[in-house]
CSV table of C-alpha atoms in Angstrom, one decimal:
chain,number,residue,atom,x,y,z
A,1,MET,CA,17.0,47.8,-25.0
A,2,ALA,CA,15.0,48.5,-22.1
A,3,ALA,CA,13.0,45.0,-21.1
A,4,ALA,CA,9.4,45.1,-20.6
A,5,ALA,CA,7.9,44.1,-17.6
A,6,GLY,CA,7.0,40.4,-16.9
A,7,ALA,CA,8.4,39.6,-20.6
A,8,THR,CA,9.6,36.3,-19.5
A,9,SER,CA,7.4,35.7,-16.3
A,10,PRO,CA,5.9,32.1,-16.4
A,11,LYS,CA,2.1,31.4,-16.6
A,12,ARG,CA,0.5,29.3,-13.9
A,13,LEU,CA,2.5,26.5,-12.6
A,14,ARG,CA,1.0,22.8,-11.4
A,15,VAL,CA,3.6,20.6,-10.0
A,16,TYR,CA,2.1,17.0,-9.4
A,17,SER,CA,3.8,13.4,-8.7
A,18,SER,CA,3.2,10.5,-11.0
A,19,ALA,CA,-0.2,9.7,-9.3
A,20,ALA,CA,-1.7,12.5,-11.2
A,21,ALA,CA,0.6,12.5,-14.0
A,22,THR,CA,-1.9,10.2,-16.2
A,23,ALA,CA,-5.1,11.8,-14.8
A,24,ASP,CA,-7.3,13.7,-17.2
A,25,VAL,CA,-6.3,17.5,-17.1
A,26,ASP,CA,-8.4,20.4,-17.9
A,27,TYR,CA,-6.4,22.6,-20.2
A,28,SER,CA,-9.6,24.9,-21.1
A,29,ASN,CA,-9.1,27.5,-18.8
A,30,GLY,CA,-5.4,28.5,-20.1
A,31,ALA,CA,-3.8,27.7,-16.8
A,32,ALA,CA,-1.2,25.1,-18.7
A,33,SER,CA,-0.1,24.9,-22.2
A,34,GLY,CA,-1.2,21.1,-22.4
A,35,LYS,CA,2.4,20.1,-22.5
A,36,ARG,CA,4.4,18.2,-19.4
A,37,VAL,CA,7.8,18.5,-18.3
A,38,GLY,CA,9.4,15.8,-15.9
A,39,THR,CA,11.9,15.7,-13.3
A,40,HIS,CA,12.2,13.1,-10.3
A,41,ASN,CA,10.3,12.9,-7.0
A,42,GLY,CA,12.2,12.7,-3.8
A,43,SER,CA,14.6,15.1,-2.3
A,44,PHE,CA,15.6,18.3,-4.9
A,45,HIS,CA,18.5,20.1,-5.9
A,46,CYS,CA,18.8,23.3,-7.2
A,47,ASP,CA,19.9,22.5,-10.5
A,48,GLU,CA,16.3,20.6,-11.6
A,49,ALA,CA,14.4,23.4,-9.7
A,50,LEU,CA,16.0,26.2,-12.1
A,51,GLY,CA,16.1,24.2,-15.1
A,52,CYS,CA,12.1,23.2,-14.5
A,53,PHE,CA,11.5,27.1,-14.4
A,54,LEU,CA,13.6,28.1,-17.2
A,55,VAL,CA,12.0,25.7,-19.4
A,56,ARG,CA,8.7,26.7,-18.5
A,57,LEU,CA,10.3,30.4,-20.0
A,58,THR,CA,10.5,29.4,-23.5
A,59,SER,CA,7.8,29.6,-26.1
A,60,GLN,CA,7.8,25.5,-26.5
A,61,PHE,CA,7.0,24.7,-22.9
A,62,ALA,CA,5.3,28.0,-21.7
A,63,GLY,CA,2.8,27.2,-18.9
A,64,ALA,CA,3.9,23.3,-18.9
A,65,ASP,CA,3.0,21.5,-16.0
A,66,VAL,CA,6.1,19.8,-14.1
A,67,VAL,CA,5.3,15.8,-13.1
A,68,ARG,CA,7.4,14.7,-10.7
A,69,THR,CA,8.7,11.0,-10.7
A,70,ARG,CA,11.0,8.4,-11.7
A,71,ASP,CA,8.7,5.6,-13.3
A,72,SER,CA,10.0,5.3,-16.6
A,73,GLN,CA,6.9,4.8,-18.4
A,74,ILE,CA,5.5,8.0,-17.1
A,75,LEU,CA,8.8,10.1,-18.1
A,76,ASP,CA,8.5,8.6,-21.8
A,77,SER,CA,5.5,9.9,-22.1
A,78,LEU,CA,6.4,13.3,-21.4
A,79,GLU,CA,7.8,16.4,-23.8
A,80,ALA,CA,10.6,17.1,-21.8
A,81,VAL,CA,12.5,15.2,-18.9
A,82,LEU,CA,15.3,16.9,-16.4
A,83,ASP,CA,17.7,15.6,-14.4
A,84,VAL,CA,16.3,12.0,-14.6
A,85,GLY,CA,16.4,9.4,-17.0
A,86,GLY,CA,19.6,8.7,-17.9
A,87,VAL,CA,19.4,10.4,-21.4
A,88,TYR,CA,21.0,13.4,-23.0
A,89,ASP,CA,19.0,14.3,-26.1
A,90,PRO,CA,18.1,17.7,-26.8
A,91,SER,CA,16.6,16.3,-29.9
A,92,ARG,CA,14.2,15.0,-27.8
A,93,HIS,CA,14.7,17.3,-24.8
A,94,ARG,CA,15.8,15.1,-22.7
A,95,TYR,CA,18.5,16.3,-20.0
A,96,ASP,CA,19.8,14.5,-17.6
A,97,HIS,CA,23.4,14.5,-16.5
A,98,HIS,CA,23.9,11.3,-14.4
A,99,GLN,CA,24.6,8.8,-16.8
A,100,LYS,CA,27.6,7.2,-17.5
A,101,GLY,CA,30.3,8.9,-20.2
A,102,PHE,CA,28.2,12.2,-20.1
A,103,ASN,CA,31.0,15.1,-20.1
A,104,GLU,CA,28.8,17.9,-21.8
A,105,VAL,CA,30.3,21.5,-20.7
A,106,PHE,CA,28.7,24.8,-22.1
A,107,GLY,CA,31.8,25.6,-24.5
A,108,HIS,CA,32.8,29.4,-25.2
A,109,GLY,CA,36.0,28.6,-23.2
A,110,PHE,CA,33.7,27.2,-20.1
A,111,ASN,CA,34.5,23.6,-18.9
A,112,THR,CA,32.7,23.0,-16.2
A,113,LYS,CA,30.4,19.5,-16.6
A,114,LEU,CA,26.9,20.7,-17.0
A,115,SER,CA,23.7,19.7,-14.4
A,116,SER,CA,20.1,19.7,-16.0
A,117,ALA,CA,20.0,23.3,-15.1
A,118,GLY,CA,23.1,24.2,-17.3
A,119,LEU,CA,21.8,21.7,-20.3
A,120,VAL,CA,18.9,23.9,-20.5
A,121,TYR,CA,20.2,27.2,-20.3
A,122,LYS,CA,22.9,26.0,-23.3
A,123,HIS,CA,19.9,24.9,-25.1
A,124,PHE,CA,17.3,27.7,-24.7
A,125,GLY,CA,19.4,30.2,-22.6
A,126,LYS,CA,19.5,32.8,-25.8
A,127,GLU,CA,15.9,32.7,-26.1
A,128,ILE,CA,15.2,33.5,-23.0
A,129,ILE,CA,17.4,36.6,-22.9
A,130,ALA,CA,16.5,37.6,-26.4
A,131,LYS,CA,12.8,38.1,-24.7
A,132,GLU,CA,14.1,40.3,-21.7
A,133,LEU,CA,15.9,42.2,-23.9
A,134,GLN,CA,13.7,42.2,-26.7
A,135,LEU,CA,16.3,41.5,-29.5
A,136,ASN,CA,17.2,38.9,-31.8
A,137,GLU,CA,18.6,35.7,-30.5
A,138,ASP,CA,21.8,36.7,-32.6
A,139,HIS,CA,22.3,40.4,-31.6
A,140,GLU,CA,25.5,40.4,-30.1
A,141,ASP,CA,24.2,42.1,-26.7
A,142,VAL,CA,22.1,38.7,-26.3
A,143,HIS,CA,25.2,37.0,-26.6
A,144,ARG,CA,27.4,38.7,-24.1
A,145,VAL,CA,24.3,38.5,-21.8
A,146,TYR,CA,23.9,34.9,-22.0
A,147,LEU,CA,27.8,34.4,-21.6
A,148,ALA,CA,27.8,36.6,-18.8
A,149,ILE,CA,25.0,34.8,-16.9
A,150,TYR,CA,26.7,31.8,-17.2
A,151,LYS,CA,29.6,32.7,-15.7
A,152,ASN,CA,27.8,34.8,-12.8
A,153,PHE,CA,24.7,32.7,-11.9
A,154,VAL,CA,24.7,29.1,-14.0
A,155,GLU,CA,28.1,27.8,-13.7
A,156,ALA,CA,28.1,27.6,-10.3
A,157,LEU,CA,24.9,25.6,-9.8
A,158,ASP,CA,26.2,23.0,-12.6
A,159,ALA,CA,29.5,23.0,-9.9
A,160,ILE,CA,27.8,22.3,-7.0
A,161,ASP,CA,25.6,20.0,-8.3
A,162,ASN,CA,28.4,17.6,-9.9
A,163,GLY,CA,30.5,17.9,-6.6
A,164,ILE,CA,33.4,20.1,-8.3
A,165,ASN,CA,35.4,22.3,-5.7
A,166,GLN,CA,35.9,26.0,-6.3
A,167,TYR,CA,39.6,25.5,-5.9
A,168,ASP,CA,42.2,23.2,-6.7
A,169,THR,CA,43.3,22.7,-3.1
A,170,GLU,CA,43.5,19.6,-0.3
A,171,GLN,CA,43.0,22.4,2.3
A,172,PRO,CA,39.8,22.3,4.5
A,173,PRO,CA,37.9,25.7,3.6
A,174,LYS,CA,38.7,28.7,6.5
A,175,TYR,CA,34.9,29.1,7.1
A,176,VAL,CA,31.9,27.7,5.9
A,177,ASN,CA,29.3,28.8,3.6
A,178,ASN,CA,25.7,27.8,3.6
A,179,THR,CA,24.1,30.8,2.3
A,180,HIS,CA,24.6,30.2,-1.5
A,181,LEU,CA,21.4,29.4,-3.8
A,182,SER,CA,22.0,26.0,-4.2
A,183,SER,CA,21.6,25.6,0.0
A,184,ARG,CA,19.0,27.6,0.4
A,185,VAL,CA,17.3,25.5,-2.3
A,186,GLY,CA,18.2,22.5,-0.4
A,187,ARG,CA,16.8,23.6,2.7
A,188,LEU,CA,13.3,23.5,1.2
A,189,ASN,CA,13.3,20.1,1.3
A,190,LEU,CA,10.7,18.4,4.1
A,191,ASP,CA,12.6,18.0,7.2
A,192,TRP,CA,12.9,14.6,8.4
A,193,THR,CA,11.1,15.8,11.5
A,194,ASP,CA,8.2,17.0,9.9
A,195,SER,CA,5.2,14.5,10.1
A,196,ASP,CA,3.3,15.3,6.8
A,197,GLN,CA,5.9,13.6,4.1
A,198,SER,CA,3.2,13.2,1.8
A,199,PRO,CA,3.8,13.8,-2.2
A,200,ASP,CA,1.4,16.9,-2.6
A,201,LYS,CA,3.9,18.2,0.1
A,202,GLU,CA,7.1,17.5,-1.2
A,203,ASN,CA,5.6,18.8,-4.9
A,204,ALA,CA,4.6,22.3,-2.7
A,205,ALA,CA,8.1,22.3,-1.6
A,206,PHE,CA,9.8,21.8,-5.0
A,207,GLN,CA,7.3,24.4,-6.1
A,208,GLN,CA,8.9,26.9,-4.0
A,209,ALA,CA,12.4,26.0,-5.3
A,210,MET,CA,11.7,26.4,-8.6
A,211,VAL,CA,10.2,30.3,-7.7
A,212,LEU,CA,13.5,30.7,-5.4
A,213,ALA,CA,15.6,29.6,-8.0
A,214,GLY,CA,13.7,31.2,-10.9
A,215,SER,CA,13.5,34.0,-9.3
A,216,GLU,CA,17.2,35.0,-8.7
A,217,PHE,CA,17.9,33.5,-12.1
A,218,MET,CA,15.4,36.4,-13.4
A,219,GLU,CA,17.0,39.1,-11.0
A,220,SER,CA,20.3,38.4,-12.3
A,221,VAL,CA,19.3,38.7,-16.0
A,222,ARG,CA,17.7,42.0,-15.2
A,223,PHE,CA,20.7,43.5,-13.5
A,224,HIS,CA,22.8,42.4,-16.6
A,225,VAL,CA,20.2,43.9,-19.0
A,226,LYS,CA,20.2,46.9,-16.7
A,227,SER,CA,23.1,47.7,-15.3
A,228,TRP,CA,26.0,45.3,-16.1
A,229,LEU,CA,25.7,45.9,-20.3
A,230,PRO,CA,25.6,50.1,-19.8
A,231,ALA,CA,28.7,49.6,-17.4
A,232,ARG,CA,30.5,47.6,-19.8
A,233,SER,CA,30.1,50.2,-22.7
A,234,ILE,CA,31.6,53.0,-20.3
A,235,VAL,CA,34.3,50.8,-19.0
A,236,MET,CA,35.0,49.9,-22.6
A,237,GLU,CA,35.4,53.6,-23.3
A,238,CYS,CA,37.8,54.8,-20.5
A,239,LEU,CA,40.1,51.2,-21.0
A,240,LEU,CA,40.3,52.2,-24.6
A,241,SER,CA,41.2,56.3,-24.1
A,242,ARG,CA,43.4,55.7,-20.8
A,243,GLY,CA,46.6,56.6,-23.0
A,244,SER,CA,45.5,60.0,-22.9
A,245,VAL,CA,45.1,60.1,-19.0
A,246,ASP,CA,49.0,59.2,-18.5
A,247,PRO,CA,51.4,57.8,-20.6
A,248,SER,CA,52.0,54.9,-18.9
A,249,GLY,CA,48.6,53.5,-19.8
A,250,GLU,CA,48.3,51.9,-16.3
A,251,ILE,CA,45.7,54.8,-15.0
A,252,MET,CA,42.2,54.6,-15.9
A,253,VAL,CA,39.4,57.5,-15.2
A,254,LEU,CA,35.9,56.8,-15.4
A,255,ASP,CA,34.2,59.5,-16.5
A,256,ARG,CA,31.0,58.5,-15.1
A,257,PHE,CA,30.6,56.2,-12.0
A,258,CYS,CA,29.5,52.6,-12.6
A,259,PRO,CA,30.3,48.8,-11.6
A,260,TRP,CA,33.7,48.5,-13.0
A,261,LYS,CA,35.9,46.1,-11.7
A,262,LEU,CA,34.4,42.7,-13.5
A,263,HIS,CA,34.3,44.4,-16.8
A,264,LEU,CA,38.2,46.0,-16.3
A,265,PHE,CA,39.0,42.1,-15.7
A,266,GLU,CA,37.0,40.6,-18.8
A,267,LEU,CA,37.9,43.3,-21.1
A,268,GLU,CA,41.7,43.8,-20.1
A,269,GLN,CA,41.8,39.5,-21.3
A,270,GLU,CA,39.6,40.1,-24.4
A,271,LEU,CA,41.9,43.2,-25.4
A,272,LYS,CA,44.7,41.7,-24.7
A,273,ILE,CA,46.1,44.7,-22.8
A,274,ASP,CA,49.6,45.3,-21.5
A,275,PRO,CA,50.5,46.5,-19.5
A,276,LEU,CA,47.6,46.2,-17.1
A,277,THR,CA,45.5,48.7,-15.6
A,278,LYS,CA,47.1,49.4,-12.0
A,279,TYR,CA,44.6,52.7,-10.8
A,280,VAL,CA,41.1,53.7,-11.3
A,281,LEU,CA,40.0,57.4,-10.6
A,282,TYR,CA,36.6,58.1,-10.0
A,283,GLN,CA,34.6,60.9,-8.4
A,284,ASP,CA,32.4,60.2,-5.3
A,285,GLU,CA,29.0,60.9,-6.2
A,286,ARG,CA,28.1,62.5,-2.6
A,287,SER,CA,31.7,64.4,-1.7
A,288,LYS,CA,32.3,65.2,-5.2
A,289,SER,CA,35.8,64.5,-4.2
A,290,TRP,CA,38.0,62.0,-6.4
A,291,ARG,CA,39.2,58.5,-5.4
A,292,VAL,CA,42.1,56.5,-6.1
A,293,GLN,CA,41.8,53.0,-6.2
A,294,ALA,CA,44.2,50.2,-6.7
A,295,VAL,CA,42.9,47.1,-8.9
A,296,SER,CA,43.0,44.0,-7.2
A,297,VAL,CA,45.2,40.9,-8.8
A,298,ALA,CA,41.3,39.0,-9.5
A,299,PRO,CA,37.7,40.0,-9.4
A,300,ASP,CA,37.5,37.8,-5.9
A,301,ARG,CA,40.8,38.8,-4.3
A,302,PHE,CA,41.7,41.5,-1.9
A,303,GLU,CA,45.6,41.7,-2.7
A,304,SER,CA,46.2,44.7,-5.4
A,305,ARG,CA,48.3,44.5,-8.6
A,306,LYS,CA,50.3,47.6,-7.1
A,307,ALA,CA,48.7,49.1,-3.5
A,308,LEU,CA,49.5,52.4,-2.9
A,309,PRO,CA,52.6,53.3,-0.9
A,310,GLU,CA,53.0,51.7,2.7
A,311,LYS,CA,54.6,54.5,3.8
A,312,TRP,CA,50.9,56.9,3.0
A,313,ARG,CA,49.0,54.4,4.2
A,314,GLY,CA,46.7,55.4,7.7
A,315,MET,CA,47.3,59.3,6.7
A,316,ARG,CA,44.8,61.7,6.6
A,317,ASP,CA,44.4,65.6,5.2
A,318,ASP,CA,47.7,67.7,5.8
A,319,GLU,CA,49.5,65.1,7.2
A,320,LEU,CA,49.2,63.1,3.9
A,321,SER,CA,49.3,65.9,1.7
A,322,LYS,CA,53.0,67.0,3.3
A,323,GLU,CA,54.4,63.5,3.0
A,324,THR,CA,53.4,63.2,-0.6
A,325,GLY,CA,54.0,66.8,-1.6
A,326,ILE,CA,50.4,66.9,-3.1
A,327,PRO,CA,48.0,69.4,-2.2
A,328,GLY,CA,44.2,68.3,-1.5
A,329,CYS,CA,44.9,64.8,-0.1
A,330,VAL,CA,41.9,63.6,2.0
A,331,PHE,CA,42.8,60.1,2.7
A,332,ILE,CA,44.8,56.5,2.6
A,333,HIS,CA,43.2,53.5,3.5
A,334,MET,CA,45.6,51.3,5.9
A,335,SER,CA,45.4,48.4,3.3
A,336,GLY,CA,46.1,50.8,0.4
A,337,PHE,CA,43.8,49.7,-1.6
A,338,ILE,CA,42.1,52.9,-1.9
A,339,GLY,CA,42.9,56.7,-1.3
A,340,GLY,CA,41.5,60.1,-1.9
A,341,ASN,CA,41.8,63.6,-3.1
A,342,LYS,CA,39.8,66.6,-3.1
A,343,THR,CA,40.8,67.1,-6.8
A,344,TYR,CA,41.0,65.2,-10.2
A,345,GLU,CA,44.1,66.9,-10.6
A,346,GLY,CA,45.7,65.6,-7.2
A,347,ALA,CA,44.0,62.0,-7.4
A,348,LEU,CA,46.2,62.0,-10.8
A,349,GLU,CA,49.1,63.3,-9.1
A,350,MET,CA,49.0,60.5,-6.4
A,351,ALA,CA,48.5,57.7,-8.9
A,352,ARG,CA,51.1,58.9,-10.9
A,353,ALA,CA,53.4,59.0,-7.8
A,354,ALA,CA,52.3,55.4,-6.6
A,355,LEU,CA,53.5,54.5,-9.8
A,356,LYS,CA,57.1,55.3,-9.2
A,357,CYS,CA,56.9,53.9,-5.6
């Protein structure tokens, strides 16, 4: 399952404008495939930057040049066109999403309208993931990572590009977040104060945007291959054996620590777990003591399904052991989301006692 280093690294990249699109190009040095992928010139966004990066990872368009233009005659002559042209037709490799009546979604339970990045990923994502995993496209792990990358990386870019709010509310946000990938790509556009506003300077900035978006995409893929998939297997095993920990089925023990939160929510939903897990126990690698962590109500929420008892919160060591009647207590966080005990047995007793409160 381990991926080969650089398995999906794109070949040398050339980005140029319509002025060079019809010029003679020498492909004898192997720098390009002879194929050309088009997108629009002018201000760019994260979706076409990532889309152009992704399409060049495929066998069909590996090493393709990127032509930035709005000239319809030039666009018609190219092998693939992204984010411009007013056509979505995968049979001709046309991947625009701006035209009237376009409502394509990723499927598999996702309902966010796709951008050009989502369209390219929908049609080529499995090929890209399979190459990184060194597996056939129909392997179940390829499918799992394909869905996970859409959920955890691509969908947000689709939503932002299509102006879809993250929450159904009219309330203004409590803080501004301009640090996400779409914002960072946007800041690579030429500033209005730059004296050089030439197509060459603009194309160089777009090439930077492709590298930024693409490198973060590949980081996400490699994280899911190296860490996410193995962790999912561990959490699945521990979730299915929770009944042997406590008859309630509401306490899960991780026999090896791994990132567990997202997997727990997804697996509970997938397996229709009832009752839901309230506490997860795991050993702290540094102190070798045990943690009791309350499961949050959602992956992106701070509230717990059942926080540790209020009367324990903020207490430590002997004071806490005296209050709980459980030896070896170490601490309870002020918010009640986590606590600790010197032993597994003590941590389990804390979780059992908390369930009854």
